[in-house]
PDB file of C-alpha atoms and ligand atoms in Angstrom:
ATOM      1  CA  UNK V   1      -0.113  -0.038   0.260  1.00 97.00           C
ATOM      2  CA  UNK V   2       1.630   3.597  -1.406  1.00 97.00           C
ATOM      3  CA  UNK V   3       0.768   6.786   0.550  1.00 98.00           C
ATOM      4  CA  UNK V   4       1.228   9.457  -2.305  1.00 98.00           C
ATOM      5  CA  UNK V   5       0.842  13.190  -2.138  1.00 97.00           C
ATOM      6  CA  UNK V   6       1.070  14.596  -5.148  1.00 96.00           C
ATOM      7  CA  UNK V   7      -1.390  14.566  -7.576  1.00 98.00           C
ATOM      8  CA  UNK V   8       0.203  13.409 -10.679  1.00 98.00           C
ATOM      9  CA  UNK V   9       1.200   9.539  -8.623  1.00 98.00           C
ATOM     10  CA  UNK V  10      -2.535   9.249  -8.135  1.00 98.00           C
ATOM     11  CA  UNK V  11      -3.363   9.691 -11.573  1.00 98.00           C
ATOM     12  CA  UNK V  12      -0.478   7.314 -12.724  1.00 98.00           C
ATOM     13  CA  UNK V  13      -1.523   4.963 -10.255  1.00 98.00           C
ATOM     14  CA  UNK V  14      -5.233   4.993 -11.064  1.00 98.00           C
ATOM     15  CA  UNK V  15      -4.478   5.078 -14.984  1.00 98.00           C
ATOM     16  CA  UNK V  16      -2.771   1.849 -14.815  1.00 98.00           C
ATOM     17  CA  UNK V  17      -5.202   0.139 -13.170  1.00 98.00           C
ATOM     18  CA  UNK V  18      -7.751   1.195 -15.629  1.00 98.00           C
ATOM     19  CA  UNK V  19      -5.669   0.193 -18.315  1.00 98.00           C
ATOM     20  CA  UNK V  20      -6.063  -3.532 -16.803  1.00 98.00           C
ATOM     21  CA  UNK V  21      -9.733  -2.859 -16.555  1.00 98.00           C
ATOM     22  CA  UNK V  22      -9.967  -1.918 -13.355  1.00 98.00           C
ATOM     23  CA  UNK V  23     -12.510   0.123 -11.457  1.00 98.00           C
ATOM     24  CA  UNK V  24     -11.609   2.351  -8.960  1.00 98.00           C
ATOM     25  CA  UNK V  25     -13.474   3.195  -5.820  1.00 99.00           C
ATOM     26  CA  UNK V  26     -12.719   6.432  -3.308  1.00 99.00           C
ATOM     27  CA  UNK V  27     -12.886   6.616  -0.124  1.00 99.00           C
ATOM     28  CA  UNK V  28     -12.799  10.879   1.085  1.00 99.00           C
ATOM     29  CA  UNK V  29     -11.837  10.923   5.062  1.00 98.00           C
ATOM     30  CA  UNK V  30     -10.444  13.416   7.235  1.00 98.00           C
ATOM     31  CA  UNK V  31      -8.317  10.589   8.913  1.00 98.00           C
ATOM     32  CA  UNK V  32      -8.206  10.064  12.625  1.00 98.00           C
ATOM     33  CA  UNK V  33      -9.752   6.713  11.537  1.00 98.00           C
ATOM     34  CA  UNK V  34     -12.232   4.808  13.293  1.00 98.00           C
ATOM     35  CA  UNK V  35     -14.182   1.426  12.516  1.00 98.00           C
ATOM     36  CA  UNK V  36     -16.867   3.572  10.720  1.00 98.00           C
ATOM     37  CA  UNK V  37     -14.169   4.646   8.206  1.00 98.00           C
ATOM     38  CA  UNK V  38     -13.183   0.861   8.160  1.00 98.00           C
ATOM     39  CA  UNK V  39     -16.532  -0.276   7.338  1.00 98.00           C
ATOM     40  CA  UNK V  40     -16.997   1.919   4.438  1.00 98.00           C
ATOM     41  CA  UNK V  41     -13.307   0.703   3.000  1.00 98.00           C
ATOM     42  CA  UNK V  42     -15.581  -2.872   2.700  1.00 98.00           C
ATOM     43  CA  UNK V  43     -18.201  -1.337   1.155  1.00 98.00           C
ATOM     44  CA  UNK V  44     -15.662   0.377  -1.541  1.00 99.00           C
ATOM     45  CA  UNK V  45     -14.541  -3.172  -2.135  1.00 98.00           C
ATOM     46  CA  UNK V  46     -17.144  -4.714  -2.937  1.00 98.00           C
ATOM     47  CA  UNK V  47     -18.334  -2.318  -5.502  1.00 98.00           C
ATOM     48  CA  UNK V  48     -14.748  -1.498  -7.732  1.00 98.00           C
ATOM     49  CA  UNK V  49     -10.993  -4.132  -7.594  1.00 98.00           C
ATOM     50  CA  UNK V  50      -9.126  -1.264  -6.181  1.00 98.00           C
ATOM     51  CA  UNK V  51      -9.879   1.435  -3.381  1.00 99.00           C
ATOM     52  CA  UNK V  52      -8.242   4.564  -2.286  1.00 99.00           C
ATOM     53  CA  UNK V  53      -8.208   6.149   0.785  1.00 99.00           C
ATOM     54  CA  UNK V  54      -7.969  10.138   0.869  1.00 99.00           C
ATOM     55  CA  UNK V  55      -6.811  11.736   4.551  1.00 98.00           C
ATOM     56  CA  UNK V  56      -6.998  15.658   4.216  1.00 98.00           C
ATOM     57  CA  UNK V  57      -8.097  17.866   7.014  1.00 98.00           C
ATOM     58  CA  UNK V  58     -10.028  20.223   4.669  1.00 98.00           C
ATOM     59  CA  UNK V  59     -10.071  24.610   5.913  1.00 98.00           C
ATOM     60  CA  UNK V  60     -12.743  25.387   3.980  1.00 98.00           C
ATOM     61  CA  UNK V  61     -15.195  23.709   5.700  1.00 98.00           C
ATOM     62  CA  UNK V  62     -14.537  24.505   9.058  1.00 98.00           C
ATOM     63  CA  UNK V  63     -15.859  28.078  10.469  1.00 97.00           C
ATOM     64  CA  UNK V  64     -13.668  30.471  12.265  1.00 96.00           C
ATOM     65  CA  UNK V  65     -14.664  29.148  15.204  1.00 95.00           C
ATOM     66  CA  UNK V  66     -14.488  25.556  14.720  1.00 97.00           C
ATOM     67  CA  UNK V  67     -12.114  22.483  15.727  1.00 97.00           C
ATOM     68  CA  UNK V  68      -9.740  22.822  12.439  1.00 98.00           C
ATOM     69  CA  UNK V  69      -6.693  23.462  14.272  1.00 97.00           C
ATOM     70  CA  UNK V  70      -7.177  20.920  17.255  1.00 96.00           C
ATOM     71  CA  UNK V  71      -8.701  18.579  14.825  1.00 97.00           C
ATOM     72  CA  UNK V  72      -6.892  14.940  15.449  1.00 97.00           C
ATOM     73  CA  UNK V  73      -3.903  14.286  12.575  1.00 98.00           C
ATOM     74  CA  UNK V  74      -3.090  10.569  13.084  1.00 98.00           C
ATOM     75  CA  UNK V  75      -1.777  10.078   9.986  1.00 98.00           C
ATOM     76  CA  UNK V  76       0.712   6.717  10.901  1.00 98.00           C
ATOM     77  CA  UNK V  77      -2.059   4.896  12.741  1.00 98.00           C
ATOM     78  CA  UNK V  78      -4.409   5.620  10.006  1.00 98.00           C
ATOM     79  CA  UNK V  79      -1.638   4.109   7.434  1.00 98.00           C
ATOM     80  CA  UNK V  80      -1.298   0.727   9.835  1.00 98.00           C
ATOM     81  CA  UNK V  81      -5.112   0.695   9.658  1.00 98.00           C
ATOM     82  CA  UNK V  82      -5.551   1.397   5.798  1.00 98.00           C
ATOM     83  CA  UNK V  83      -3.104  -1.449   5.473  1.00 98.00           C
ATOM     84  CA  UNK V  84      -4.877  -3.873   7.424  1.00 98.00           C
ATOM     85  CA  UNK V  85      -7.957  -3.530   5.871  1.00 98.00           C
ATOM     86  CA  UNK V  86      -6.524  -4.245   2.334  1.00 98.00           C
ATOM     87  CA  UNK V  87      -6.425  -0.247   1.058  1.00 98.00           C
ATOM     88  CA  UNK V  88      -4.289  -0.067  -2.377  1.00 98.00           C
ATOM     89  CA  UNK V  89      -3.640   3.452  -2.245  1.00 98.00           C
ATOM     90  CA  UNK V  90      -3.584   6.798   0.443  1.00 98.00           C
ATOM     91  CA  UNK V  91      -3.917   9.698  -0.641  1.00 98.00           C
ATOM     92  CA  UNK V  92      -2.607  12.072   1.427  1.00 98.00           C
ATOM     93  CA  UNK V  93      -2.427  15.704  -0.241  1.00 98.00           C
ATOM     94  CA  UNK V  94      -1.170  19.217   1.216  1.00 98.00           C
ATOM     95  CA  UNK V  95      -3.458  22.595   1.080  1.00 98.00           C
ATOM     96  CA  UNK V  96      -0.978  23.739  -1.954  1.00 97.00           C
ATOM     97  CA  UNK V  97      -1.964  20.618  -4.014  1.00 97.00           C
ATOM     98  CA  UNK V  98      -5.868  20.665  -2.928  1.00 98.00           C
ATOM     99  CA  UNK V  99      -5.708  24.624  -3.797  1.00 98.00           C
ATOM    100  CA  UNK V 100      -3.303  25.853  -6.126  1.00 97.00           C
ATOM    101  CA  UNK V 101      -4.659  29.524  -6.083  1.00 98.00           C
ATOM    102  CA  UNK V 102      -5.334  29.125  -2.446  1.00 97.00           C
ATOM    103  CA  UNK V 103      -8.684  29.489  -0.531  1.00 95.00           C
ATOM    104  CA  UNK V 104      -9.478  32.408  -0.750  1.00 94.00           C
ATOM    105  CA  UNK V 105     -10.219  32.946  -4.121  1.00 94.00           C
ATOM    106  CA  UNK V 106     -11.097  29.505  -4.748  1.00 97.00           C
ATOM    107  CA  UNK V 107     -13.645  28.054  -7.751  1.00 98.00           C
ATOM    108  CA  UNK V 108     -16.683  27.146  -5.341  1.00 98.00           C
ATOM    109  CA  UNK V 109     -18.584  24.464  -5.997  1.00 98.00           C
ATOM    110  CA  UNK V 110     -22.182  25.260  -4.041  1.00 98.00           C
ATOM    111  CA  UNK V 111     -25.211  23.074  -3.712  1.00 98.00           C
ATOM    112  CA  UNK V 112     -27.372  25.904  -2.059  1.00 98.00           C
ATOM    113  CA  UNK V 113     -30.783  24.226  -1.426  1.00 98.00           C
ATOM    114  CA  UNK V 114     -29.681  20.818   0.635  1.00 98.00           C
ATOM    115  CA  UNK V 115     -27.029  23.075   2.078  1.00 98.00           C
ATOM    116  CA  UNK V 116     -29.123  25.170   3.863  1.00 97.00           C
ATOM    117  CA  UNK V 117     -30.725  24.317   7.441  1.00 97.00           C
ATOM    118  CA  UNK V 118     -29.479  21.758   9.863  1.00 98.00           C
ATOM    119  CA  UNK V 119     -26.179  21.438   9.934  1.00 98.00           C
ATOM    120  CA  UNK V 120     -26.105  24.202   7.016  1.00 98.00           C
ATOM    121  CA  UNK V 121     -27.539  26.696   9.463  1.00 97.00           C
ATOM    122  CA  UNK V 122     -25.250  25.896  12.296  1.00 96.00           C
ATOM    123  CA  UNK V 123     -22.278  25.974  10.179  1.00 97.00           C
ATOM    124  CA  UNK V 124     -22.538  28.360   7.666  1.00 97.00           C
ATOM    125  CA  UNK V 125     -19.929  27.987   4.559  1.00 97.00           C
ATOM    126  CA  UNK V 126     -19.698  24.419   5.843  1.00 98.00           C
ATOM    127  CA  UNK V 127     -21.117  22.427   2.655  1.00 98.00           C
ATOM    128  CA  UNK V 128     -19.814  24.730   0.357  1.00 98.00           C
ATOM    129  CA  UNK V 129     -16.373  24.043   1.569  1.00 98.00           C
ATOM    130  CA  UNK V 130     -17.314  19.806   1.447  1.00 98.00           C
ATOM    131  CA  UNK V 131     -18.230  20.089  -1.697  1.00 99.00           C
ATOM    132  CA  UNK V 132     -15.586  22.135  -3.421  1.00 98.00           C
ATOM    133  CA  UNK V 133     -12.380  19.824  -1.932  1.00 98.00           C
ATOM    134  CA  UNK V 134     -14.647  16.423  -2.593  1.00 99.00           C
ATOM    135  CA  UNK V 135     -15.049  18.131  -6.575  1.00 98.00           C
ATOM    136  CA  UNK V 136     -11.336  18.489  -6.693  1.00 98.00           C
ATOM    137  CA  UNK V 137     -10.909  14.768  -4.983  1.00 98.00           C
ATOM    138  CA  UNK V 138     -13.097  13.476  -7.774  1.00 98.00           C
ATOM    139  CA  UNK V 139     -10.978  16.044 -10.161  1.00 98.00           C
ATOM    140  CA  UNK V 140      -7.789  13.952  -9.364  1.00 98.00           C
ATOM    141  CA  UNK V 141      -8.928  10.846  -8.610  1.00 98.00           C
ATOM    142  CA  UNK V 142     -11.290  10.226 -10.971  1.00 98.00           C
ATOM    143  CA  UNK V 143     -13.096   7.267  -9.606  1.00 98.00           C
ATOM    144  CA  UNK V 144     -15.962   5.234 -10.466  1.00 98.00           C
ATOM    145  CA  UNK V 145     -17.336   5.152  -6.815  1.00 99.00           C
ATOM    146  CA  UNK V 146     -17.161   7.152  -4.207  1.00 99.00           C
ATOM    147  CA  UNK V 147     -18.299   6.009  -0.617  1.00 99.00           C
ATOM    148  CA  UNK V 148     -20.029   7.873   2.003  1.00 99.00           C
ATOM    149  CA  UNK V 149     -21.042   7.330   5.616  1.00 98.00           C
ATOM    150  CA  UNK V 150     -25.045   7.788   6.200  1.00 98.00           C
ATOM    151  CA  UNK V 151     -24.186   9.003   9.899  1.00 98.00           C
ATOM    152  CA  UNK V 152     -23.414  12.211   7.828  1.00 98.00           C
ATOM    153  CA  UNK V 153     -26.553  12.208   6.322  1.00 99.00           C
ATOM    154  CA  UNK V 154     -27.322  15.752   4.552  1.00 99.00           C
ATOM    155  CA  UNK V 155     -23.551  15.768   3.493  1.00 99.00           C
ATOM    156  CA  UNK V 156     -24.561  12.512   1.317  1.00 99.00           C
ATOM    157  CA  UNK V 157     -27.362  13.802  -0.154  1.00 99.00           C
ATOM    158  CA  UNK V 158     -25.656  17.198  -1.281  1.00 99.00           C
ATOM    159  CA  UNK V 159     -22.735  14.948  -2.539  1.00 99.00           C
ATOM    160  CA  UNK V 160     -25.368  12.900  -4.422  1.00 98.00           C
ATOM    161  CA  UNK V 161     -27.324  16.295  -6.013  1.00 98.00           C
ATOM    162  CA  UNK V 162     -23.958  17.420  -6.848  1.00 99.00           C
ATOM    163  CA  UNK V 163     -22.478  14.537  -8.486  1.00 99.00           C
ATOM    164  CA  UNK V 164     -26.156  14.190 -10.845  1.00 98.00           C
ATOM    165  CA  UNK V 165     -26.543  18.050 -11.549  1.00 98.00           C
ATOM    166  CA  UNK V 166     -22.986  18.361 -12.926  1.00 98.00           C
ATOM    167  CA  UNK V 167     -23.067  14.778 -14.457  1.00 98.00           C
ATOM    168  CA  UNK V 168     -20.141  13.489 -13.138  1.00 98.00           C
ATOM    169  CA  UNK V 169     -19.458   9.488 -14.484  1.00 98.00           C
ATOM    170  CA  UNK V 170     -19.170   8.703 -10.292  1.00 98.00           C
ATOM    171  CA  UNK V 171     -21.629   6.848  -8.679  1.00 98.00           C
ATOM    172  CA  UNK V 172     -22.287   7.814  -5.318  1.00 99.00           C
ATOM    173  CA  UNK V 173     -22.924   4.524  -2.657  1.00 98.00           C
ATOM    174  CA  UNK V 174     -23.021   4.967   1.247  1.00 98.00           C
ATOM    175  CA  UNK V 175     -22.453   2.945   4.186  1.00 98.00           C
ATOM    176  CA  UNK V 176     -24.360   1.860   7.224  1.00 98.00           C
ATOM    177  CA  UNK V 177     -23.636   4.507  10.101  1.00 98.00           C
ATOM    178  CA  UNK V 178     -21.183   2.184  12.803  1.00 98.00           C
ATOM    179  CA  UNK V 179     -22.047   2.699  16.122  1.00 98.00           C
ATOM    180  CA  UNK V 180     -20.364   1.839  19.728  1.00 98.00           C
ATOM    181  CA  UNK V 181     -22.044  -0.584  21.968  1.00 98.00           C
ATOM    182  CA  UNK V 182     -24.474   1.939  23.615  1.00 98.00           C
ATOM    183  CA  UNK V 183     -25.451   3.646  20.158  1.00 98.00           C
ATOM    184  CA  UNK V 184     -22.810   6.034  20.083  1.00 98.00           C
ATOM    185  CA  UNK V 185     -22.497   6.506  16.408  1.00 98.00           C
ATOM    186  CA  UNK V 186     -18.278   6.395  15.888  1.00 98.00           C
ATOM    187  CA  UNK V 187     -17.156   9.874  15.563  1.00 98.00           C
ATOM    188  CA  UNK V 188     -13.617  11.607  15.806  1.00 96.00           C
ATOM    189  CA  UNK V 189     -14.631  14.038  17.711  1.00 96.00           C
ATOM    190  CA  UNK V 190     -15.954  11.357  20.511  1.00 98.00           C
ATOM    191  CA  UNK V 191     -12.476  12.040  22.160  1.00 97.00           C
ATOM    192  CA  UNK V 192     -12.989  15.140  22.873  1.00 97.00           C
ATOM    193  CA  UNK V 193     -15.532  14.021  25.309  1.00 98.00           C
ATOM    194  CA  UNK V 194     -14.602  13.550  28.964  1.00 98.00           C
ATOM    195  CA  UNK V 195     -15.911  10.506  31.083  1.00 98.00           C
ATOM    196  CA  UNK V 196     -19.124  12.429  32.156  1.00 98.00           C
ATOM    197  CA  UNK V 197     -19.857  13.604  28.676  1.00 98.00           C
ATOM    198  CA  UNK V 198     -19.189  10.086  26.792  1.00 98.00           C
ATOM    199  CA  UNK V 199     -21.880   8.517  29.596  1.00 98.00           C
ATOM    200  CA  UNK V 200     -24.664  11.126  28.525  1.00 98.00           C
ATOM    201  CA  UNK V 201     -23.432  11.004  24.582  1.00 98.00           C
ATOM    202  CA  UNK V 202     -25.605   8.046  23.714  1.00 98.00           C
ATOM    203  CA  UNK V 203     -28.941   9.737  24.761  1.00 98.00           C
ATOM    204  CA  UNK V 204     -28.717  11.468  20.834  1.00 98.00           C
ATOM    205  CA  UNK V 205     -28.942   7.831  19.498  1.00 98.00           C
ATOM    206  CA  UNK V 206     -31.439   7.227  22.126  1.00 98.00           C
ATOM    207  CA  UNK V 207     -33.862  10.098  21.567  1.00 98.00           C
ATOM    208  CA  UNK V 208     -33.679   9.596  17.638  1.00 99.00           C
ATOM    209  CA  UNK V 209     -34.237   6.321  18.126  1.00 98.00           C
ATOM    210  CA  UNK V 210     -37.155   6.835  20.768  1.00 98.00           C
ATOM    211  CA  UNK V 211     -38.667   9.621  17.786  1.00 98.00           C
ATOM    212  CA  UNK V 212     -38.459   7.064  15.254  1.00 98.00           C
ATOM    213  CA  UNK V 213     -40.372   4.333  17.438  1.00 98.00           C
ATOM    214  CA  UNK V 214     -43.354   6.983  17.759  1.00 98.00           C
ATOM    215  CA  UNK V 215     -43.432   7.688  14.089  1.00 98.00           C
ATOM    216  CA  UNK V 216     -43.695   3.818  13.518  1.00 98.00           C
ATOM    217  CA  UNK V 217     -46.013   3.331  15.276  1.00 98.00           C
ATOM    218  CA  UNK V 218     -48.598   6.280  13.572  1.00 97.00           C
ATOM    219  CA  UNK V 219     -47.626   8.953  15.446  1.00 98.00           C
ATOM    220  CA  UNK V 220     -47.630  12.069  13.185  1.00 97.00           C
ATOM    221  CA  UNK V 221     -47.406  15.265  15.441  1.00 98.00           C
ATOM    222  CA  UNK V 222     -44.165  16.162  13.953  1.00 98.00           C
ATOM    223  CA  UNK V 223     -43.767  19.478  15.987  1.00 98.00           C
ATOM    224  CA  UNK V 224     -44.332  17.913  19.066  1.00 98.00           C
ATOM    225  CA  UNK V 225     -42.067  15.214  18.145  1.00 98.00           C
ATOM    226  CA  UNK V 226     -39.629  17.322  17.148  1.00 98.00           C
ATOM    227  CA  UNK V 227     -39.993  19.220  20.356  1.00 98.00           C
ATOM    228  CA  UNK V 228     -39.627  16.593  22.527  1.00 98.00           C
ATOM    229  CA  UNK V 229     -36.786  15.314  21.028  1.00 98.00           C
ATOM    230  CA  UNK V 230     -34.870  17.985  21.498  1.00 98.00           C
ATOM    231  CA  UNK V 231     -36.249  18.501  25.187  1.00 98.00           C
ATOM    232  CA  UNK V 232     -34.633  14.997  25.844  1.00 98.00           C
ATOM    233  CA  UNK V 233     -31.069  16.672  24.372  1.00 98.00           C
ATOM    234  CA  UNK V 234     -31.579  19.334  26.895  1.00 98.00           C
ATOM    235  CA  UNK V 235     -32.459  17.473  29.624  1.00 98.00           C
ATOM    236  CA  UNK V 236     -29.408  15.329  29.235  1.00 97.00           C
ATOM    237  CA  UNK V 237     -26.832  17.992  28.614  1.00 97.00           C
ATOM    238  CA  UNK V 238     -27.091  19.015  25.061  1.00 98.00           C
ATOM    239  CA  UNK V 239     -26.890  22.240  23.457  1.00 98.00           C
ATOM    240  CA  UNK V 240     -29.255  21.580  21.116  1.00 98.00           C
ATOM    241  CA  UNK V 241     -28.451  22.330  17.057  1.00 98.00           C
ATOM    242  CA  UNK V 242     -31.871  20.571  15.963  1.00 98.00           C
ATOM    243  CA  UNK V 243     -34.183  17.784  16.263  1.00 98.00           C
ATOM    244  CA  UNK V 244     -36.146  17.917  13.226  1.00 98.00           C
ATOM    245  CA  UNK V 245     -38.336  15.052  11.252  1.00 98.00           C
ATOM    246  CA  UNK V 246     -37.600  15.299   7.253  1.00 98.00           C
ATOM    247  CA  UNK V 247     -38.416  13.556   4.085  1.00 98.00           C
ATOM    248  CA  UNK V 248     -35.721  11.207   3.154  1.00 98.00           C
ATOM    249  CA  UNK V 249     -35.162  11.857   0.051  1.00 98.00           C
ATOM    250  CA  UNK V 250     -34.460  15.826  -0.229  1.00 98.00           C
ATOM    251  CA  UNK V 251     -34.883  17.184   3.420  1.00 98.00           C
ATOM    252  CA  UNK V 252     -37.880  18.801   2.874  1.00 98.00           C
ATOM    253  CA  UNK V 253     -40.409  19.041   5.641  1.00 98.00           C
ATOM    254  CA  UNK V 254     -42.653  15.558   5.573  1.00 98.00           C
ATOM    255  CA  UNK V 255     -46.395  15.581   4.843  1.00 98.00           C
ATOM    256  CA  UNK V 256     -48.349  13.422   7.165  1.00 95.00           C
ATOM    257  CA  UNK V 257     -48.438  10.666   4.078  1.00 97.00           C
ATOM    258  CA  UNK V 258     -44.515  10.647   3.308  1.00 97.00           C
ATOM    259  CA  UNK V 259     -43.417   6.832   3.778  1.00 96.00           C
ATOM    260  CA  UNK V 260     -39.715   7.595   3.854  1.00 98.00           C
ATOM    261  CA  UNK V 261     -38.324   9.739   7.044  1.00 98.00           C
ATOM    262  CA  UNK V 262     -35.425  10.727   8.718  1.00 99.00           C
ATOM    263  CA  UNK V 263     -34.767  12.153  12.193  1.00 99.00           C
ATOM    264  CA  UNK V 264     -31.758  14.456  12.326  1.00 99.00           C
ATOM    265  CA  UNK V 265     -30.324  15.661  15.070  1.00 99.00           C
ATOM    266  CA  UNK V 266     -27.216  17.760  16.041  1.00 98.00           C
ATOM    267  CA  UNK V 267     -25.876  19.146  19.559  1.00 98.00           C
ATOM    268  CA  UNK V 268     -22.620  20.161  21.190  1.00 98.00           C
ATOM    269  CA  UNK V 269     -21.949  17.905  23.918  1.00 98.00           C
ATOM    270  CA  UNK V 270     -19.034  19.778  25.932  1.00 98.00           C
ATOM    271  CA  UNK V 271     -16.600  20.376  23.566  1.00 97.00           C
ATOM    272  CA  UNK V 272     -17.837  17.868  21.073  1.00 97.00           C
ATOM    273  CA  UNK V 273     -20.310  18.643  18.127  1.00 98.00           C
ATOM    274  CA  UNK V 274     -21.655  15.674  17.706  1.00 98.00           C
ATOM    275  CA  UNK V 275     -24.633  14.557  15.234  1.00 98.00           C
ATOM    276  CA  UNK V 276     -26.532  11.834  14.127  1.00 99.00           C
ATOM    277  CA  UNK V 277     -30.233  10.233  12.270  1.00 99.00           C
ATOM    278  CA  UNK V 278     -32.341   7.127  11.757  1.00 98.00           C
ATOM    279  CA  UNK V 279     -33.997   6.716   8.611  1.00 98.00           C
ATOM    280  CA  UNK V 280     -37.880   5.635   8.917  1.00 98.00           C
ATOM    281  CA  UNK V 281     -39.399   3.596   6.291  1.00 98.00           C
ATOM    282  CA  UNK V 282     -43.295   3.486   6.633  1.00 92.00           C
TER     283      UNK V 282
HETATM  284  P1  AMP R   1     -14.675  12.389   8.589  1.00 81.17           P
HETATM  285  O1  AMP R   1     -13.649  11.608   8.563  1.00 81.17           O
HETATM  286  O2  AMP R   1     -15.331  12.141   9.496  1.00 81.17           O
HETATM  287  O3  AMP R   1     -14.693  13.195   7.813  1.00 81.17           O
HETATM  288  O4  AMP R   1     -15.831  10.860   7.630  1.00 81.17           O
HETATM  289  C1  AMP R   1     -15.106  10.029   6.420  1.00 81.17           C
HETATM  290  C2  AMP R   1     -16.511   9.629   6.170  1.00 81.17           C
HETATM  291  O5  AMP R   1     -16.356   8.529   7.182  1.00 81.17           O
HETATM  292  C3  AMP R   1     -17.430  10.189   5.834  1.00 81.17           C
HETATM  293  O6  AMP R   1     -18.364   9.849   4.682  1.00 81.17           O
HETATM  294  C4  AMP R   1     -18.226  10.004   7.107  1.00 81.17           C
HETATM  295  O7  AMP R   1     -19.420   9.973   6.741  1.00 81.17           O
HETATM  296  C5  AMP R   1     -17.734   8.999   7.360  1.00 81.17           C
HETATM  297  N1  AMP R   1     -18.194   8.143   8.937  1.00 81.17           N
HETATM  298  C6  AMP R   1     -18.168   8.957  10.018  1.00 81.17           C
HETATM  299  N2  AMP R   1     -18.170   8.179  11.106  1.00 81.17           N
HETATM  300  C7  AMP R   1     -18.692   7.052  10.266  1.00 81.17           C
HETATM  301  C8  AMP R   1     -19.555   6.025  11.217  1.00 81.17           C
HETATM  302  N3  AMP R   1     -19.618   6.338  12.549  1.00 81.17           N
HETATM  303  N4  AMP R   1     -20.045   4.729  10.395  1.00 81.17           N
HETATM  304  C9  AMP R   1     -20.110   4.855   9.004  1.00 81.17           C
HETATM  305  N5  AMP R   1     -19.030   5.864   7.978  1.00 81.17           N
HETATM  306  C10 AMP R   1     -18.716   6.882   9.154  1.00 81.17           C
END
C-alpha cells in the first residue's frame, strides 16, 4: 500500500489500474480513522477492484470558531489501519495541491438548497467547503465509485446532488453508521468528550430512536415529536442545534402521508459537536 501526496502519482496509478480494466473506488476522509471509516472501505471493496482512501483535513469546511487546529491528525496510525483493511492507495495531499491558487479566491462548488438548514444553518459555509473539496478529489482521482457514510446524512445528499447536477460519471454509494455498543455513532470528535460527557452522549441516538419508534407507531405530530426530542437532549445536557423530522429523499418538511423519513439531530455535548440520524421507512 503506497501513500502519495502529489496528484500526478495518483493519476499514474489510477491510469495503470484502469488500463487493465479495474474499477476504482474512493473513500474520502479527514483521517483519525475508526471502525466507521473501515466499514466504508469494506463497502468500497464490494464496488471496485481498487480502493483509494484520501486523508485530508480540509480547512475550507471549518468555520473560524471551529476545531480545524485541534482536529486529530494521526497519519501514521491511520496508514497502519488502512494497510490492515486492504486499501490499495492512500492519497494524503497538502493544502497547496488541493488549492493551487489559494483558498481565498478558490473556485467554489455549491449545492445551495440541500446545504441550507440543519447543519448548514449551524455551520455557515460548511457544505460549500465540503462540495468544493470533494469535487477536487473527484477531479484528481476520477473514481468510478465514491463511498460516504450515512452518519453525515445531509452531506451524503448534498454530494449525490452535486454529482447528478454536474453530470459527474461517478456512482455515490452510502455505508451504514457504525456505532459503539451503547449506540453512540463512532466519530473522530468523540475523543473530545470527558468521561461524564461520554456517558451522556448516547442520549443523542436514544432520542432519535425514541422518535423513530413513535413515527413507526403512527404518530404524525411532527412538531411535538421534534420538541420532545430537543427536550430530551437538553435534559441530557446537550446544547441542541436541531432535532428535526424531514423527508429522507430531499430533506424537505414532510407531509403527514410521507413514507420515507429521516430524523436528524445535532448538538454540543461539552466541547464536541455530535450529529446523528435515523431513517424511518413507513
Ligand atoms: P470524516 O473523516 O469524519 O470526514 O468522515 C469520512 C467519511 O466517513 C464520511 O463519509 C463519513 O460519513 C463517514 N463516517 C464517519 N463516521 C462514521 C460512522 N460512525 N459509520 C460509518 N461511516 C462514518
